[in-house]
């Protein structure tokens, strides 16, 4: 099946620093990638939709200047948490949609990144 | 927008028993309903999905049923095994104003399934 690789799997950083998380589709081209945030024992909360070659679309309440998303190629999207603070500590997950057809809605998820901001 | 309710929040069964998780959705335009299994510290894994033009789909011990009229769908796991223990999420497609979803999903709250040996 389709594989989505997400790195790093965990990261600890100091408050005020920036952290970059990568999401790669290994065996397919991902026209659209999604970024989610998940708090312990809670559901996935969609943060933004990333389309290759265009600006990301952010969900209401998500600060686009804090969570920078870049989708420069059909196999790579990055999420940069800028000037991280302890409240940004969370599990971040990406997913990728394969193909160009609007009827293709299958999503494949990365393994997630646990961010801890000290 | 779409709202997905999932029940129960926790489910405990004995090995070999069946487990059923139910979800309801609010947007009648949704037409794609996947189920994901998430193990601790990992990303969700797609286990089965169903489209609105189908009422039931089965894959070995896992099945999903969909009632479009009532706007609810269910996950059925038969002959449960300890390795089935995980958090399960249902989801429903979200469509934009033009009627296209592009893979955008609304997730249920999750069900913690525990299978006791």
mmCIF file of C-alpha atoms in Angstrom:
data_model
loop_
_atom_site.group_PDB
_atom_site.id
_atom_site.type_symbol
_atom_site.label_atom_id
_atom_site.label_comp_id
_atom_site.label_asym_id
_atom_site.label_seq_id
_atom_site.Cartn_x
_atom_site.Cartn_y
_atom_site.Cartn_z
ATOM 1 C CA UNK A 1 0.000 0.000 0.000
ATOM 2 C CA UNK A 2 0.878 3.681 -0.112
ATOM 3 C CA UNK A 3 3.513 4.741 2.423
ATOM 4 C CA UNK A 4 3.813 8.130 4.065
ATOM 5 C CA UNK A 5 7.014 8.829 5.944
ATOM 6 C CA UNK A 6 7.055 11.486 8.650
ATOM 7 C CA UNK A 7 10.161 12.792 10.412
ATOM 8 C CA UNK A 8 11.182 13.285 13.064
ATOM 9 C CA UNK A 9 9.083 10.920 15.172
ATOM 10 C CA UNK A 10 9.776 13.004 18.244
ATOM 11 C CA UNK A 11 11.512 16.276 18.998
ATOM 12 C CA UNK A 12 12.279 18.256 22.122
ATOM 13 C CA UNK A 13 13.101 21.916 21.747
ATOM 14 C CA UNK A 14 13.518 25.039 23.802
ATOM 15 C CA UNK A 15 10.852 27.698 23.922
ATOM 16 C CA UNK A 16 11.336 30.275 21.178
ATOM 17 C CA UNK A 17 13.002 27.981 18.678
ATOM 18 C CA UNK A 18 11.522 26.707 15.416
ATOM 19 C CA UNK A 19 10.933 23.103 14.511
ATOM 20 C CA UNK A 20 10.447 21.610 11.053
ATOM 21 C CA UNK A 21 8.507 18.406 10.455
ATOM 22 C CA UNK A 22 8.699 16.598 7.110
ATOM 23 C CA UNK A 23 6.051 14.486 5.450
ATOM 24 C CA UNK A 24 6.975 12.422 2.391
ATOM 25 C CA UNK A 25 4.931 10.158 0.175
ATOM 26 C CA UNK A 26 7.342 7.372 -0.712
ATOM 27 C CA UNK A 27 5.641 5.468 -3.504
ATOM 28 C CA UNK A 28 3.026 7.815 -4.887
ATOM 29 C CA UNK A 29 2.538 11.441 -5.792
ATOM 30 C CA UNK A 30 0.525 13.366 -3.250
ATOM 31 C CA UNK A 31 -1.392 16.206 -4.791
ATOM 32 C CA UNK A 32 -2.841 17.140 -1.437
ATOM 33 C CA UNK A 33 -1.464 16.735 2.055
ATOM 34 C CA UNK A 34 -3.143 17.508 5.338
ATOM 35 C CA UNK A 35 -1.689 18.424 8.704
ATOM 36 C CA UNK A 36 -3.395 17.515 11.964
ATOM 37 C CA UNK A 37 -2.832 18.099 15.616
ATOM 38 C CA UNK A 38 -3.818 15.576 18.254
ATOM 39 C CA UNK A 39 -3.902 16.061 22.000
ATOM 40 C CA UNK A 40 -3.722 13.052 24.342
ATOM 41 C CA UNK A 41 -6.851 10.909 24.216
ATOM 42 C CA UNK A 42 -8.499 13.227 21.731
ATOM 43 C CA UNK A 43 -9.399 13.109 18.081
ATOM 44 C CA UNK A 44 -7.463 14.512 15.145
ATOM 45 C CA UNK A 45 -7.934 18.213 14.554
ATOM 46 C CA UNK A 46 -7.300 19.397 11.010
ATOM 47 C CA UNK A 47 -4.907 22.330 10.936
ATOM 48 C CA UNK A 48 -4.408 22.961 7.240
ATOM 49 C CA UNK A 49 -4.666 21.607 3.718
ATOM 50 C CA UNK A 50 -1.551 21.723 1.588
ATOM 51 C CA UNK A 51 -1.695 21.573 -2.207
ATOM 52 C CA UNK A 52 1.479 21.206 -4.241
ATOM 53 C CA UNK A 53 2.655 24.502 -5.659
ATOM 54 C CA UNK A 54 0.115 26.700 -3.922
ATOM 55 C CA UNK A 55 -0.440 28.296 -0.549
ATOM 56 C CA UNK A 56 -1.852 26.184 2.228
ATOM 57 C CA UNK A 57 -5.416 26.644 3.393
ATOM 58 C CA UNK A 58 -5.658 26.960 7.149
ATOM 59 C CA UNK A 59 -8.591 25.992 9.329
ATOM 60 C CA UNK A 60 -10.273 28.607 11.435
ATOM 61 C CA UNK A 61 -8.287 29.428 14.544
ATOM 62 C CA UNK A 62 -4.953 28.123 13.236
ATOM 63 C CA UNK A 63 -2.253 30.788 13.038
ATOM 64 C CA UNK A 64 -0.699 30.606 9.590
ATOM 65 C CA UNK A 65 2.310 32.682 10.652
ATOM 66 C CA UNK A 66 3.042 30.253 13.469
ATOM 67 C CA UNK A 67 2.489 27.038 11.547
ATOM 68 C CA UNK A 68 4.246 27.484 8.215
ATOM 69 C CA UNK A 69 3.412 24.879 5.596
ATOM 70 C CA UNK A 70 5.325 24.304 2.393
ATOM 71 C CA UNK A 71 4.396 21.791 -0.294
ATOM 72 C CA UNK A 72 7.139 22.324 -2.841
ATOM 73 C CA UNK A 73 6.910 18.972 -4.595
ATOM 74 C CA UNK A 74 4.417 16.172 -5.167
ATOM 75 C CA UNK A 75 6.147 14.036 -2.553
ATOM 76 C CA UNK A 76 7.094 16.447 0.212
ATOM 77 C CA UNK A 77 5.270 18.780 2.560
ATOM 78 C CA UNK A 78 6.807 20.448 5.600
ATOM 79 C CA UNK A 79 5.296 21.984 8.707
ATOM 80 C CA UNK A 80 7.417 24.491 10.595
ATOM 81 C CA UNK A 81 6.341 25.481 14.081
ATOM 82 C CA UNK A 82 7.880 28.913 14.514
ATOM 83 C CA UNK A 83 8.848 30.379 17.884
ATOM 84 C CA UNK A 84 7.511 27.326 19.646
ATOM 85 C CA UNK A 85 6.041 27.624 23.116
ATOM 86 C CA UNK A 86 5.005 24.942 25.620
ATOM 87 C CA UNK A 87 1.369 25.202 24.513
ATOM 88 C CA UNK A 88 2.477 24.039 21.053
ATOM 89 C CA UNK A 89 3.501 20.703 22.528
ATOM 90 C CA UNK A 90 1.373 18.097 20.821
ATOM 91 C CA UNK A 91 1.315 15.130 18.450
ATOM 92 C CA UNK A 92 1.399 16.352 14.855
ATOM 93 C CA UNK A 93 0.316 14.040 12.040
ATOM 94 C CA UNK A 94 0.335 14.435 8.282
ATOM 95 C CA UNK A 95 -1.705 12.604 5.695
ATOM 96 C CA UNK A 96 -1.509 12.430 1.933
ATOM 97 C CA UNK A 97 -4.075 11.943 -0.790
ATOM 98 C CA UNK A 98 -2.968 10.086 -3.874
ATOM 99 C CA UNK A 99 -3.896 10.919 -7.410
ATOM 100 C CA UNK A 100 -5.578 13.716 -9.260
ATOM 101 C CA UNK A 101 -9.127 12.432 -9.419
ATOM 102 C CA UNK A 102 -11.553 14.279 -7.180
ATOM 103 C CA UNK A 103 -13.178 10.950 -6.409
ATOM 104 C CA UNK A 104 -9.991 9.585 -4.907
ATOM 105 C CA UNK A 105 -10.432 10.330 -1.238
ATOM 106 C CA UNK A 106 -8.230 7.682 0.370
ATOM 107 C CA UNK A 107 -5.833 9.199 2.849
ATOM 108 C CA UNK A 108 -2.616 7.640 4.078
ATOM 109 C CA UNK A 109 -1.140 8.863 7.323
ATOM 110 C CA UNK A 110 2.369 9.422 8.541
ATOM 111 C CA UNK A 111 3.508 7.967 11.848
ATOM 112 C CA UNK A 112 3.254 11.281 13.651
ATOM 113 C CA UNK A 113 5.669 13.625 15.426
ATOM 114 C CA UNK A 114 5.564 14.190 19.167
ATOM 115 C CA UNK A 115 6.702 17.751 19.837
ATOM 116 C CA UNK A 116 7.676 18.746 23.359
ATOM 117 C CA UNK A 117 8.563 22.383 23.973
ATOM 118 C CA UNK A 118 10.428 23.093 27.193
ATOM 119 C CA UNK B 1 -20.151 22.004 8.530
ATOM 120 C CA UNK B 2 -19.943 18.272 9.017
ATOM 121 C CA UNK B 3 -20.278 16.856 12.536
ATOM 122 C CA UNK B 4 -19.416 13.250 13.349
ATOM 123 C CA UNK B 5 -20.463 11.611 16.606
ATOM 124 C CA UNK B 6 -18.868 8.305 17.637
ATOM 125 C CA UNK B 7 -19.953 5.842 20.315
ATOM 126 C CA UNK B 8 -18.956 4.284 22.583
ATOM 127 C CA UNK B 9 -15.880 6.142 23.794
ATOM 128 C CA UNK B 10 -14.528 2.953 25.357
ATOM 129 C CA UNK B 11 -15.299 -0.674 24.606
ATOM 130 C CA UNK B 12 -14.023 -3.704 26.427
ATOM 131 C CA UNK B 13 -14.579 -7.221 25.081
ATOM 132 C CA UNK B 14 -13.286 -10.729 25.621
ATOM 133 C CA UNK B 15 -11.118 -12.335 22.987
ATOM 134 C CA UNK B 16 -13.292 -13.997 20.379
ATOM 135 C CA UNK B 17 -16.280 -11.721 20.962
ATOM 136 C CA UNK B 18 -17.526 -9.191 18.430
ATOM 137 C CA UNK B 19 -17.102 -5.429 18.751
ATOM 138 C CA UNK B 20 -19.336 -2.780 17.211
ATOM 139 C CA UNK B 21 -18.598 0.936 17.005
ATOM 140 C CA UNK B 22 -21.190 3.373 15.684
ATOM 141 C CA UNK B 23 -20.960 6.807 14.114
ATOM 142 C CA UNK B 24 -23.494 9.348 12.946
ATOM 143 C CA UNK B 25 -22.865 12.243 10.601
ATOM 144 C CA UNK B 26 -24.777 15.425 9.882
ATOM 145 C CA UNK B 27 -24.031 16.367 6.261
ATOM 146 C CA UNK B 28 -26.108 14.342 3.821
ATOM 147 C CA UNK B 29 -23.678 15.337 1.051
ATOM 148 C CA UNK B 30 -20.858 13.289 2.610
ATOM 149 C CA UNK B 31 -20.170 10.233 0.487
ATOM 150 C CA UNK B 32 -16.995 8.646 1.826
ATOM 151 C CA UNK B 33 -16.638 7.038 5.243
ATOM 152 C CA UNK B 34 -13.294 5.547 6.298
ATOM 153 C CA UNK B 35 -12.343 3.846 9.537
ATOM 154 C CA UNK B 36 -8.885 4.166 11.071
ATOM 155 C CA UNK B 37 -7.020 2.221 13.728
ATOM 156 C CA UNK B 38 -4.482 4.128 15.790
ATOM 157 C CA UNK B 39 -1.996 2.478 18.093
ATOM 158 C CA UNK B 40 -0.262 4.412 20.834
ATOM 159 C CA UNK B 41 2.280 6.894 19.508
ATOM 160 C CA UNK B 42 1.538 6.095 15.873
ATOM 161 C CA UNK B 43 -0.422 7.603 13.039
ATOM 162 C CA UNK B 44 -3.876 6.303 12.054
ATOM 163 C CA UNK B 45 -4.005 3.330 9.718
ATOM 164 C CA UNK B 46 -6.852 2.927 7.265
ATOM 165 C CA UNK B 47 -8.581 -0.394 7.930
ATOM 166 C CA UNK B 48 -11.708 -0.177 5.816
ATOM 167 C CA UNK B 49 -13.778 2.409 4.003
ATOM 168 C CA UNK B 50 -17.144 2.637 2.317
ATOM 169 C CA UNK B 51 -18.777 4.925 -0.204
ATOM 170 C CA UNK B 52 -22.346 6.111 -0.083
ATOM 171 C CA UNK B 53 -23.400 3.994 -3.041
ATOM 172 C CA UNK B 54 -22.695 0.823 -1.053
ATOM 173 C CA UNK B 55 -24.558 -0.438 2.004
ATOM 174 C CA UNK B 56 -22.014 -2.893 3.362
ATOM 175 C CA UNK B 57 -18.398 -3.858 2.852
ATOM 176 C CA UNK B 58 -16.444 -6.687 4.395
ATOM 177 C CA UNK B 59 -12.755 -7.511 4.656
ATOM 178 C CA UNK B 60 -12.044 -10.705 6.582
ATOM 179 C CA UNK B 61 -12.980 -10.017 10.241
ATOM 180 C CA UNK B 62 -13.867 -6.382 9.634
ATOM 181 C CA UNK B 63 -17.060 -5.044 8.130
ATOM 182 C CA UNK B 64 -18.652 -1.648 7.757
ATOM 183 C CA UNK B 65 -22.343 -0.896 7.231
ATOM 184 C CA UNK B 66 -23.849 2.365 6.069
ATOM 185 C CA UNK B 67 -27.390 3.673 6.415
ATOM 186 C CA UNK B 68 -27.611 6.810 4.284
ATOM 187 C CA UNK B 69 -31.174 7.586 5.259
ATOM 188 C CA UNK B 70 -30.386 7.571 8.954
ATOM 189 C CA UNK B 71 -26.911 9.017 8.368
ATOM 190 C CA UNK B 72 -25.063 6.479 10.417
ATOM 191 C CA UNK B 73 -22.380 3.898 9.784
ATOM 192 C CA UNK B 74 -20.869 1.182 11.922
ATOM 193 C CA UNK B 75 -17.689 -0.835 12.234
ATOM 194 C CA UNK B 76 -17.998 -4.510 13.078
ATOM 195 C CA UNK B 77 -15.041 -6.596 14.202
ATOM 196 C CA UNK B 78 -15.666 -10.309 14.653
ATOM 197 C CA UNK B 79 -13.538 -12.856 16.485
ATOM 198 C CA UNK B 80 -11.602 -10.107 18.214
ATOM 199 C CA UNK B 81 -7.975 -10.650 19.153
ATOM 200 C CA UNK B 82 -5.757 -8.846 21.688
ATOM 201 C CA UNK B 83 -3.895 -7.190 18.821
ATOM 202 C CA UNK B 84 -7.135 -5.480 17.830
ATOM 203 C CA UNK B 85 -6.769 -3.353 20.960
ATOM 204 C CA UNK B 86 -6.295 0.256 19.811
ATOM 205 C CA UNK B 87 -8.172 3.509 19.287
ATOM 206 C CA UNK B 88 -10.568 3.452 16.362
ATOM 207 C CA UNK B 89 -11.728 6.566 14.549
ATOM 208 C CA UNK B 90 -14.534 6.947 12.066
ATOM 209 C CA UNK B 91 -14.555 9.831 9.605
ATOM 210 C CA UNK B 92 -16.759 11.411 6.984
ATOM 211 C CA UNK B 93 -15.811 13.386 3.914
ATOM 212 C CA UNK B 94 -16.239 17.150 3.929
ATOM 213 C CA UNK B 95 -17.279 18.813 0.727
ATOM 214 C CA UNK B 96 -16.529 22.361 -0.328
ATOM 215 C CA UNK B 97 -19.080 24.730 -1.861
ATOM 216 C CA UNK B 98 -18.462 23.140 -5.233
ATOM 217 C CA UNK B 99 -19.213 19.665 -3.935
ATOM 218 C CA UNK B 100 -15.635 18.380 -4.004
ATOM 219 C CA UNK B 101 -13.946 16.916 -0.932
ATOM 220 C CA UNK B 102 -10.317 16.442 -2.024
ATOM 221 C CA UNK B 103 -9.810 14.100 0.918
ATOM 222 C CA UNK B 104 -10.819 16.500 3.671
ATOM 223 C CA UNK B 105 -12.316 14.539 6.552
ATOM 224 C CA UNK B 106 -14.119 15.165 9.821
ATOM 225 C CA UNK B 107 -13.214 12.613 12.493
ATOM 226 C CA UNK B 108 -15.244 11.116 15.265
ATOM 227 C CA UNK B 109 -14.059 11.344 18.854
ATOM 228 C CA UNK B 110 -12.505 7.891 18.852
ATOM 229 C CA UNK B 111 -13.219 4.590 20.622
ATOM 230 C CA UNK B 112 -10.679 2.888 22.849
ATOM 231 C CA UNK B 113 -11.111 -0.830 22.195
ATOM 232 C CA UNK B 114 -9.614 -3.258 24.674
ATOM 233 C CA UNK B 115 -9.655 -6.972 23.920
ATOM 234 C CA UNK B 116 -8.948 -9.113 26.965
ATOM 235 C CA UNK B 117 -7.221 -12.470 26.410
#
